[in-house]
C-alpha cells in the first residue's frame, strides 16, 4: 500500500505548512520536549504553538521571587532569545490551537491558519479553576497563573493594603508570604480544615499554619466564600457564615484544571486531563505531557495528573525517547517544592492512604522532615529546609515502590 505522508499531502492540498512534530503549548513541557528531541538527534521539523505572547518560561517564580523582586520577564525565559531559532524550532507565540482534525492530521489555529503534522503533542497545561460566586468578574479580583496575570496583579497589589486570598494551597500561601514581607494585611480563606491539605500531611500543614500566623497572616480554616462584594470594584468578601471581610484586592487561588478542551473536541479521552498510556500516548501519533496529561501511576495504583516542573520535564523526556524509537514507560516518583518566607518545602511521593507517620527533627528549628508509610513502604516525604531528607526520600520511595517495567 502506498502511504502518502502529510508532507506530500500538504504540497497537494496547499495547506499552510507541515511539521514533523507539532507541540501545542509553549511552556515548560513543550520546551523540554523540543530540547530533548534535538539532543536525541531528531532532525525533522518541530513547531511549538503557544497562546501566550512569550517564548517558553518558568512559572514557579510568578508567586515567589518574580512577584516580590519584579525583575524583567526575560529572567523567566527557559532559554535565551535566539535559542529556538538556532535549534530550528519554529515558535509561534500568541497563537492558540482551536481544533484538531486527527484523521487529516491537521491543527487549525484560532487565527484561521492550519498546520499539518506527523506527530502531535499536547502540552497545554492548566488554567485557573472557575469559581462560580457572585462578584467574581469584578475589577480587583485576580488569579495568578501567567506573566500577564502578574503584570495586572502587581500594580494592583502596590495600591492595596488589605489582600484577601481565596485558597490556602501553596500558591495562595506563597503570595501571602510576599504580602507580609511587604507589610500588607493578608487574609487566607481555606475551605478545608487545614492549609495545603491536597499536597502535604497534617504536621506540615500545622507547621505552615503556625508560621504564617506568626508572621501576621489571618488564616480562616473551614471557611467558604459566598460572594465577592462591591459594585464597581471588589471591596471585600462575604463568607457563607455571614462574616464579611474588607479587602482592597481579592486573589483567587483555588487550584487549576487541565486545558483539555481542544483534545476532548478532537475525540481524545479526557477527564480533567488528557488520558494517556504508559508512554504518554493519547492515540496513535498523539501524545500529551505535563500538567494537561492524566496517566496511570503503577507505583501508586491510580490515575494521576501532576502539576509540577518535575513531571513536565520528565514526561517530556519520556515522549522524546518514544518518538526517537526508545519508548520506556513513564512512572515517576513525583516531587515538588514551595518557597514561603525563608522556608523551602520539598514534597516527594503522594499521600495515598498512609498508615504510619514519622517526624524526623524538630519543627521548632524550622528544619525537619516527615515520612509517610503504607504497609511498611515509604510512599511520601515532606522536607522542610532539609534538602538531604528530600533527596534521600526520593531514592528510598523509588526502591519501596518499584518503577513499572513494560513486559
Ligand atoms: C504561580 C505558579 C507557581 C508554581 N510553582 C511551582 C513550584 O514551586 N514548583 C513546581 O514544581 N511547580 C510549580 N508550578 C507548576 C509548574 O509551573 C507547572 O507544573 C509547569 O509549568 C507545567 O508545565 P506545562 O508545560 O505542562 O504547562 P505550562 O507551563 O502551563 O504551559 C502550557 C502552555 O500552553 C498554553 N496553551 C493552553 N492551551 C493552548 C492552546 N489551545 N493553544 C496554544 N497554547 C495553549 C498555555 O497558555 C501555556 O502557556 C507553579 C505554577 C504556577 C502557576
Short mmCIF file of C-alpha atoms and ligand atoms in Angstrom, two decimals:
data_model
loop_
_atom_site.label_atom_id
_atom_site.label_comp_id
_atom_site.label_asym_id
_atom_site.label_seq_id
_atom_site.Cartn_x
_atom_site.Cartn_y
_atom_site.Cartn_z
CA UNK A 1 0.00 0.00 0.00
CA UNK A 2 1.29 3.45 -0.82
CA UNK A 3 1.07 5.76 2.17
CA UNK A 4 1.02 9.48 1.42
CA UNK A 5 2.95 11.35 4.12
CA UNK A 6 1.42 14.56 5.45
CA UNK A 7 4.31 16.43 3.85
CA UNK A 8 3.38 15.13 0.42
CA UNK A 9 -0.28 15.76 1.05
CA UNK A 10 0.41 19.34 2.11
CA UNK A 11 2.10 20.11 -1.19
CA UNK A 12 -1.03 18.97 -2.99
CA UNK A 13 -3.63 20.45 -0.67
CA UNK A 14 -1.96 23.84 -0.32
CA UNK A 15 -2.18 23.77 3.47
CA UNK A 16 -0.06 26.41 5.17
CA UNK A 17 2.76 24.11 6.21
CA UNK A 18 3.57 20.74 7.62
CA UNK A 19 5.80 19.79 10.50
CA UNK A 20 7.19 16.53 11.79
CA UNK A 21 6.35 17.25 15.40
CA UNK A 22 3.78 19.84 16.35
CA UNK A 23 3.62 20.80 20.02
CA UNK A 24 0.52 22.61 21.28
CA UNK A 25 1.52 24.86 24.16
CA UNK A 26 4.88 26.56 24.63
CA UNK A 27 5.52 26.11 28.34
CA UNK A 28 7.84 24.01 30.47
CA UNK A 29 6.93 20.62 29.00
CA UNK A 30 6.88 21.83 25.38
CA UNK A 31 10.31 23.43 25.75
CA UNK A 32 11.80 20.28 27.27
CA UNK A 33 10.35 18.09 24.56
CA UNK A 34 11.83 20.22 21.78
CA UNK A 35 15.21 20.32 23.56
CA UNK A 36 15.26 16.57 24.19
CA UNK A 37 14.27 15.80 20.62
CA UNK A 38 17.15 17.85 19.26
CA UNK A 39 19.57 16.43 21.85
CA UNK A 40 18.44 12.95 20.83
CA UNK A 41 19.27 13.69 17.20
CA UNK A 42 15.82 14.35 15.80
CA UNK A 43 16.43 16.13 12.53
CA UNK A 44 12.85 16.71 11.36
CA UNK A 45 10.89 19.90 11.75
CA UNK A 46 9.49 20.91 15.14
CA UNK A 47 6.92 23.63 15.78
CA UNK A 48 5.59 24.95 19.09
CA UNK A 49 2.35 26.87 19.20
CA UNK A 50 1.70 28.85 22.38
CA UNK A 51 -1.23 31.14 23.12
CA UNK A 52 0.75 33.41 25.44
CA UNK A 53 2.86 36.15 23.84
CA UNK A 54 6.12 34.78 25.31
CA UNK A 55 8.76 32.24 24.49
CA UNK A 56 8.74 29.29 26.94
CA UNK A 57 9.21 30.46 30.52
CA UNK A 58 9.17 29.06 34.02
CA UNK A 59 6.08 29.66 36.13
CA UNK A 60 7.21 28.88 39.71
CA UNK A 61 8.78 32.33 40.35
CA UNK A 62 5.47 34.05 39.47
CA UNK A 63 4.18 33.56 43.01
CA UNK A 64 7.61 33.88 44.63
CA UNK A 65 10.70 35.93 43.65
CA UNK A 66 9.24 37.37 40.43
CA UNK A 67 6.25 38.77 42.30
CA UNK A 68 8.44 40.09 45.09
CA UNK A 69 11.53 41.34 43.30
CA UNK A 70 9.99 42.42 39.98
CA UNK A 71 12.85 41.56 37.64
CA UNK A 72 12.25 41.79 33.90
CA UNK A 73 10.19 39.00 32.34
CA UNK A 74 13.30 37.90 30.41
CA UNK A 75 14.67 36.39 33.61
CA UNK A 76 11.90 33.80 33.47
CA UNK A 77 12.72 32.56 29.99
CA UNK A 78 13.80 28.92 29.90
CA UNK A 79 16.25 29.61 27.08
CA UNK A 80 17.92 32.78 25.82
CA UNK A 81 16.48 34.70 22.93
CA UNK A 82 17.57 33.13 19.68
CA UNK A 83 17.90 29.63 21.11
CA UNK A 84 14.77 28.32 19.43
CA UNK A 85 15.74 29.68 16.04
CA UNK A 86 19.25 28.23 16.48
CA UNK A 87 17.68 24.87 17.24
CA UNK A 88 15.40 25.18 14.21
CA UNK A 89 12.31 25.04 16.38
CA UNK A 90 9.53 27.14 14.89
CA UNK A 91 7.98 29.10 17.71
CA UNK A 92 4.52 30.55 17.17
CA UNK A 93 3.63 32.69 20.16
CA UNK A 94 0.32 34.45 20.68
CA UNK A 95 -1.31 31.71 18.61
CA UNK A 96 -3.98 29.44 20.08
CA UNK A 97 -4.76 26.00 18.70
CA UNK A 98 -8.51 25.92 18.15
CA UNK A 99 -9.17 22.43 16.80
CA UNK A 100 -7.53 19.23 15.66
CA UNK A 101 -8.60 17.09 12.73
CA UNK A 102 -6.99 13.81 13.74
CA UNK A 103 -7.96 11.94 10.60
CA UNK A 104 -6.46 14.66 8.43
CA UNK A 105 -3.56 15.28 10.86
CA UNK A 106 -4.22 18.99 10.78
CA UNK A 107 -4.44 21.63 13.52
CA UNK A 108 -6.41 24.82 12.98
CA UNK A 109 -5.34 27.91 14.85
CA UNK A 110 -7.75 30.48 16.21
CA UNK A 111 -6.47 32.97 13.60
CA UNK A 112 -7.53 30.63 10.79
CA UNK A 113 -4.13 29.24 9.83
CA UNK A 114 -3.61 25.50 9.69
CA UNK A 115 -0.59 23.31 10.37
CA UNK A 116 -0.31 19.69 9.27
CA UNK A 117 1.67 17.31 11.44
CA UNK A 118 3.12 13.85 11.53
CA UNK A 119 3.15 13.64 15.33
CA UNK A 120 1.08 15.85 17.63
CA UNK A 121 1.88 16.58 21.29
CA UNK A 122 -0.47 18.36 23.65
CA UNK A 123 1.45 20.39 26.26
CA UNK A 124 -1.36 22.82 27.03
CA UNK A 125 -1.02 22.99 30.81
CA UNK A 126 -3.76 24.19 33.11
CA UNK A 127 -5.86 27.26 33.77
CA UNK A 128 -7.35 28.67 36.96
CA UNK A 129 -10.41 26.72 38.01
CA UNK A 130 -13.72 28.58 37.67
CA UNK A 131 -15.11 29.84 40.94
CA UNK A 132 -18.80 30.48 40.35
CA UNK A 133 -19.59 33.04 43.04
CA UNK A 134 -21.29 36.43 42.73
CA UNK A 135 -18.80 39.22 42.11
CA UNK A 136 -16.09 37.02 40.60
CA UNK A 137 -15.88 39.25 37.49
CA UNK A 138 -15.45 42.50 39.44
CA UNK A 139 -12.35 44.61 38.87
CA UNK A 140 -9.97 43.93 41.73
CA UNK A 141 -10.36 40.13 41.51
CA UNK A 142 -7.28 38.32 40.19
CA UNK A 143 -5.84 34.89 39.59
CA UNK A 144 -2.17 34.00 39.14
CA UNK A 145 -1.01 31.57 36.51
CA UNK A 146 0.99 33.53 33.95
CA UNK A 147 3.24 36.53 33.34
CA UNK A 148 0.34 38.68 32.18
CA UNK A 149 -1.53 37.90 35.41
CA UNK A 150 1.43 39.28 37.38
CA UNK A 151 1.56 42.30 35.09
CA UNK A 152 -2.02 43.10 36.08
CA UNK A 153 -1.74 41.98 39.68
CA UNK A 154 1.49 43.67 40.74
CA UNK A 155 0.37 47.33 40.34
CA UNK A 156 -2.94 46.49 41.99
CA UNK A 157 -1.09 44.95 44.94
CA UNK A 158 1.06 48.06 45.21
CA UNK A 159 -2.09 50.13 45.62
CA UNK A 160 -3.65 47.71 48.13
CA UNK A 161 -3.29 47.48 51.87
CA UNK A 162 -5.60 44.54 52.61
CA UNK A 163 -5.48 41.43 50.44
CA UNK A 164 -7.98 38.57 50.64
CA UNK A 165 -6.61 35.31 49.26
CA UNK A 166 -9.12 32.60 48.43
CA UNK A 167 -7.40 29.23 48.82
CA UNK A 168 -4.75 28.08 51.27
CA UNK A 169 -2.82 25.96 48.80
CA UNK A 170 0.81 26.60 48.01
CA UNK A 171 0.20 29.48 45.56
CA UNK A 172 -2.13 31.30 47.97
CA UNK A 173 0.35 30.87 50.82
CA UNK A 174 3.34 31.92 48.72
CA UNK A 175 1.54 35.14 47.83
CA UNK A 176 0.51 35.64 51.47
CA UNK A 177 4.21 35.37 52.41
CA UNK A 178 5.16 38.03 49.85
CA UNK A 179 2.35 40.27 51.10
CA UNK A 180 3.51 40.04 54.71
CA UNK A 181 7.09 40.76 53.64
CA UNK A 182 5.69 43.96 52.14
CA UNK A 183 3.76 44.70 55.34
CA UNK A 184 0.36 44.33 53.66
CA UNK A 185 -2.51 42.65 55.50
CA UNK A 186 -3.26 39.18 54.19
CA UNK A 187 -6.29 37.05 54.98
CA UNK A 188 -6.35 33.48 53.64
CA UNK A 189 -9.71 31.76 53.24
CA UNK A 190 -9.43 27.97 53.17
CA UNK A 191 -12.46 25.70 52.82
CA UNK A 192 -10.65 22.64 54.23
CA UNK A 193 -9.73 22.12 57.87
CA UNK A 194 -6.03 22.74 57.19
CA UNK A 195 -3.83 24.56 54.68
CA UNK A 196 -2.15 22.70 51.79
CA UNK A 197 -4.32 19.64 52.52
CA UNK A 198 -4.09 18.42 48.93
CA UNK A 199 -0.29 18.23 48.89
CA UNK A 200 1.08 17.91 52.45
CA UNK A 201 0.45 15.93 55.63
CA UNK A 202 -1.06 17.17 58.90
CA UNK A 203 2.19 18.06 60.68
CA UNK A 204 3.40 20.09 57.71
CA UNK A 205 0.07 21.91 57.39
CA UNK A 206 0.22 22.69 61.11
CA UNK A 207 3.78 23.99 60.74
CA UNK A 208 2.92 26.32 57.86
CA UNK A 209 -0.31 27.42 59.51
CA UNK A 210 1.60 28.44 62.65
CA UNK A 211 4.43 30.00 60.66
CA UNK A 212 2.08 32.20 58.63
CA UNK A 213 0.06 33.21 61.67
CA UNK A 214 3.33 34.06 63.41
CA UNK A 215 4.11 36.41 60.53
CA UNK A 216 0.71 38.02 60.81
CA UNK A 217 -1.41 36.21 58.21
CA UNK A 218 -5.06 35.88 59.18
CA UNK A 219 -5.96 32.29 58.21
CA UNK A 220 -9.60 31.19 58.23
CA UNK A 221 -9.97 27.41 58.04
CA UNK A 222 -13.23 25.68 57.12
CA UNK A 223 -14.35 29.00 55.63
CA UNK A 224 -16.43 29.09 52.47
CA UNK A 225 -16.69 32.01 50.12
CA UNK A 226 -20.26 33.16 49.45
CA UNK A 227 -19.56 36.24 47.33
CA UNK A 228 -17.08 38.88 46.41
CA UNK A 229 -18.53 42.18 47.49
CA UNK A 230 -18.50 45.51 45.70
CA UNK A 231 -20.30 47.27 42.89
CA UNK A 232 -17.70 48.92 40.63
CA UNK A 233 -14.71 47.28 42.34
CA UNK A 234 -14.13 44.42 44.78
CA UNK A 235 -14.30 45.81 48.30
CA UNK A 236 -14.17 42.57 50.24
CA UNK A 237 -15.60 39.10 50.58
CA UNK A 238 -18.58 37.51 52.28
CA UNK A 239 -18.34 34.04 53.79
CA UNK A 240 -21.22 31.56 53.99
CA UNK A 241 -21.07 32.02 57.76
CA UNK A 242 -22.30 35.58 57.18
CA UNK A 243 -18.97 37.14 58.10
CA UNK A 244 -17.68 39.90 55.84
CA UNK A 245 -14.01 40.72 55.41
CA UNK A 246 -12.98 44.02 53.86
CA UNK A 247 -10.24 43.86 51.22
CA UNK A 248 -8.78 46.16 48.57
CA UNK A 249 -7.95 43.21 46.34
CA UNK A 250 -9.05 39.58 46.07
CA UNK A 251 -6.74 36.88 44.74
CA UNK A 252 -8.44 33.62 43.77
CA UNK A 253 -6.02 30.72 44.22
CA UNK A 254 -8.35 27.74 44.33
CA UNK A 255 -6.47 25.42 42.01
CA UNK A 256 -6.36 24.63 38.34
CA UNK A 257 -7.97 22.43 35.77
CA UNK A 258 -6.43 20.88 32.69
CA UNK A 259 -6.56 22.62 29.33
CA UNK A 260 -8.02 19.56 27.61
CA UNK A 261 -10.90 21.11 25.68
CA UNK A 262 -9.23 21.01 22.27
CA UNK A 263 -8.19 17.39 22.87
CA UNK A 264 -11.67 16.40 24.03
CA UNK A 265 -13.25 18.04 21.00
CA UNK A 266 -10.84 16.01 18.85
CA UNK A 267 -12.28 12.83 20.34
CA UNK A 268 -9.49 12.06 22.80
CA UNK A 269 -10.49 10.62 26.18
CA UNK A 270 -10.29 13.35 28.81
CA UNK A 271 -11.20 13.57 32.46
CA UNK A 272 -9.76 16.83 33.76
CA UNK A 273 -6.66 15.80 31.85
CA UNK A 274 -5.94 14.08 28.56
CA UNK A 275 -5.77 10.36 29.26
CA UNK A 276 -2.54 8.79 28.11
CA UNK A 277 -0.97 5.34 28.34
CA UNK A 278 2.31 4.33 29.99
CA UNK A 279 4.20 6.04 27.17
CA UNK A 280 2.21 9.29 27.37
CA UNK A 281 0.35 8.34 24.18
CA UNK A 282 -3.24 9.53 23.83
CA UNK A 283 -3.79 7.95 20.40
CA UNK A 284 -1.58 6.83 17.51
CA UNK A 285 0.82 9.72 16.75
CA UNK A 286 -0.70 11.83 19.53
CA UNK A 287 0.88 12.39 22.96
CA UNK A 288 0.10 14.57 25.97
CA UNK A 289 2.67 15.77 28.52
CA UNK A 290 2.92 17.93 31.61
CA UNK A 291 0.06 19.42 33.59
CA UNK A 292 -2.56 18.56 30.94
CA UNK A 293 -1.90 14.79 30.95
CA UNK A 294 -3.57 12.16 33.12
CA UNK A 295 -1.84 8.83 33.38
CA UNK A 296 -1.81 5.67 35.45
CA UNK A 297 0.77 5.56 38.22
CA UNK A 298 1.79 1.94 38.69
CA UNK A 299 3.68 2.94 41.80
CA UNK A 300 0.55 4.36 43.44
CA UNK A 301 -2.11 2.25 41.70
CA UNK A 302 -4.32 5.03 40.37
CA UNK A 303 -4.51 7.63 37.63
CA UNK A 304 -2.85 10.92 38.43
CA UNK A 305 -2.43 14.35 36.89
CA UNK A 306 0.57 16.19 38.26
CA UNK A 307 1.12 19.94 38.34
CA UNK A 308 4.84 20.26 38.87
CA UNK A 309 8.01 21.07 36.99
CA UNK A 310 9.45 17.59 37.61
CA UNK A 311 6.59 15.99 35.74
CA UNK A 312 6.65 18.49 32.86
CA UNK A 313 10.35 17.84 32.31
CA UNK A 314 10.45 14.08 32.84
CA UNK A 315 7.33 13.27 30.86
CA UNK A 316 8.64 15.41 28.00
CA UNK A 317 11.90 13.45 28.07
CA UNK A 318 9.95 10.19 28.03
CA UNK A 319 7.98 11.27 24.97
CA UNK A 320 11.13 12.43 23.19
CA UNK A 321 12.58 8.95 23.79
CA UNK A 322 9.40 7.31 22.50
CA UNK A 323 9.39 9.44 19.35
CA UNK A 324 13.07 8.63 18.83
CA UNK A 325 12.25 4.93 18.93
CA UNK A 326 13.28 4.17 22.51
CA UNK A 327 9.97 4.02 24.38
CA UNK A 328 10.15 3.45 28.12
CA UNK A 329 7.15 3.55 30.47
CA UNK A 330 6.85 6.79 32.38
CA UNK A 331 6.19 6.02 36.05
CA UNK A 332 7.69 8.79 38.18
CA UNK A 333 8.16 9.37 41.88
CA UNK A 334 6.72 12.90 41.77
CA UNK A 335 8.35 15.80 43.54
CA UNK A 336 7.60 19.42 44.04
CA UNK A 337 8.74 22.45 46.03
CA UNK A 338 7.29 25.62 47.51
CA UNK A 339 9.08 28.67 48.94
CA UNK A 340 7.36 30.62 51.70
CA UNK A 341 9.38 33.26 53.59
CA UNK A 342 12.72 31.60 54.41
CA UNK A 343 11.15 28.14 54.38
CA UNK A 344 11.64 25.71 51.50
CA UNK A 345 9.16 22.88 51.42
CA UNK A 346 10.05 19.89 49.25
CA UNK A 347 7.45 17.20 48.77
CA UNK A 348 8.07 13.85 47.19
CA UNK A 349 5.67 10.98 46.59
CA UNK A 350 1.91 11.02 47.04
CA UNK A 351 0.00 10.91 50.32
CA UNK A 352 -2.14 7.93 49.39
CA UNK A 353 -3.70 6.34 52.48
CA UNK A 354 -0.63 6.25 54.68
CA UNK A 355 -0.90 4.25 57.93
CA UNK A 356 2.27 5.42 59.69
CA UNK A 357 3.87 8.83 60.05
CA UNK A 358 7.26 9.71 61.49
CA UNK A 359 8.64 13.19 62.09
CA UNK A 360 12.42 13.48 61.98
CA UNK A 361 13.93 16.59 63.53
CA UNK A 362 12.21 19.38 65.37
CA UNK A 363 9.66 21.67 63.68
CA UNK A 364 10.67 24.37 66.18
CA UNK A 365 14.07 24.51 64.42
CA UNK A 366 12.33 25.20 61.06
CA UNK A 367 14.17 22.15 59.73
CA UNK A 368 12.59 18.71 59.79
CA UNK A 369 11.06 16.03 57.59
CA UNK A 370 8.00 13.82 57.77
CA UNK A 371 7.93 10.30 56.36
CA UNK A 372 4.68 8.59 55.40
CA UNK A 373 4.41 4.81 55.13
CA UNK A 374 1.75 2.44 53.92
CA UNK A 375 2.07 -1.27 54.75
CA UNK A 376 5.69 -0.64 55.77
CA UNK A 377 6.62 1.01 52.46
CA UNK A 378 7.76 4.62 52.24
CA UNK A 379 5.26 6.43 50.00
CA UNK A 380 5.96 10.14 50.63
CA UNK A 381 8.35 12.51 52.37
CA UNK A 382 7.76 16.18 53.18
CA UNK A 383 11.03 18.00 53.89
CA UNK A 384 11.23 21.46 55.43
CA UNK A 385 14.56 23.22 54.86
CA UNK A 386 16.12 19.77 54.57
CA UNK A 387 17.29 19.08 51.02
CA UNK A 388 19.12 15.94 52.06
CA UNK A 389 16.00 14.33 53.53
CA UNK A 390 14.19 15.19 50.31
CA UNK A 391 16.83 13.67 48.02
CA UNK A 392 17.13 10.54 50.14
CA UNK A 393 13.35 10.28 50.31
CA UNK A 394 13.08 10.30 46.54
CA UNK A 395 15.57 7.46 46.27
CA UNK A 396 14.02 5.42 49.06
CA UNK A 397 10.48 5.74 47.68
CA UNK A 398 11.77 4.58 44.30
CA UNK A 399 13.11 1.44 45.98
CA UNK A 400 9.98 0.75 48.05
CA UNK A 401 7.59 1.42 45.15
CA UNK A 402 9.42 -0.02 42.15
CA UNK A 403 9.07 1.54 38.74
CA UNK A 404 6.80 -0.15 36.24
CA UNK A 405 8.71 -2.05 33.60
CA UNK A 406 6.94 -2.98 30.39
CA UNK A 407 6.76 -6.72 29.70
C1 LIG B 1 2.11 30.57 40.13
C2 LIG B 1 2.64 29.18 39.94
C3 LIG B 1 3.64 28.70 40.80
C4 LIG B 1 4.15 27.41 40.62
N1 LIG B 1 5.12 26.96 41.48
C5 LIG B 1 5.64 25.73 41.31
C6 LIG B 1 6.67 25.25 42.15
O1 LIG B 1 7.11 25.93 43.08
N2 LIG B 1 7.19 24.01 41.90
C7 LIG B 1 6.73 23.21 40.88
O2 LIG B 1 7.21 22.09 40.69
N3 LIG B 1 5.72 23.64 40.08
C8 LIG B 1 5.17 24.87 40.28
N4 LIG B 1 4.17 25.30 39.45
C9 LIG B 1 3.65 24.40 38.43
C10 LIG B 1 4.51 24.39 37.19
O3 LIG B 1 4.76 25.69 36.76
C11 LIG B 1 3.77 23.58 36.11
O4 LIG B 1 3.64 22.26 36.58
C12 LIG B 1 4.50 23.59 34.78
O5 LIG B 1 4.59 24.89 34.25
C13 LIG B 1 3.75 22.68 33.80
O6 LIG B 1 4.31 22.78 32.53
P1 LIG B 1 3.37 22.55 31.23
O7 LIG B 1 4.26 22.76 30.07
O8 LIG B 1 2.61 21.31 31.40
O9 LIG B 1 2.32 23.72 31.31
P2 LIG B 1 2.57 25.28 31.23
O10 LIG B 1 3.94 25.65 31.65
O11 LIG B 1 1.43 25.88 31.98
O12 LIG B 1 2.44 25.61 29.68
C14 LIG B 1 1.26 25.37 28.94
C15 LIG B 1 1.11 26.46 27.92
O13 LIG B 1 0.14 26.06 26.94
C16 LIG B 1 -0.66 27.18 26.64
N5 LIG B 1 -1.92 26.74 25.99
C17 LIG B 1 -3.03 26.26 26.56
N6 LIG B 1 -3.96 25.97 25.65
C18 LIG B 1 -3.43 26.29 24.45
C19 LIG B 1 -3.89 26.22 23.12
N7 LIG B 1 -5.12 25.77 22.81
N8 LIG B 1 -3.09 26.63 22.09
C20 LIG B 1 -1.83 27.11 22.37
N9 LIG B 1 -1.34 27.18 23.63
C21 LIG B 1 -2.12 26.78 24.65
C22 LIG B 1 -0.83 27.82 27.99
O14 LIG B 1 -1.33 29.14 27.91
C23 LIG B 1 0.60 27.76 28.49
O15 LIG B 1 1.35 28.84 28.01
C24 LIG B 1 3.64 26.59 39.59
C25 LIG B 1 2.62 27.07 38.74
C26 LIG B 1 2.14 28.35 38.92
C27 LIG B 1 1.05 28.84 38.01
#
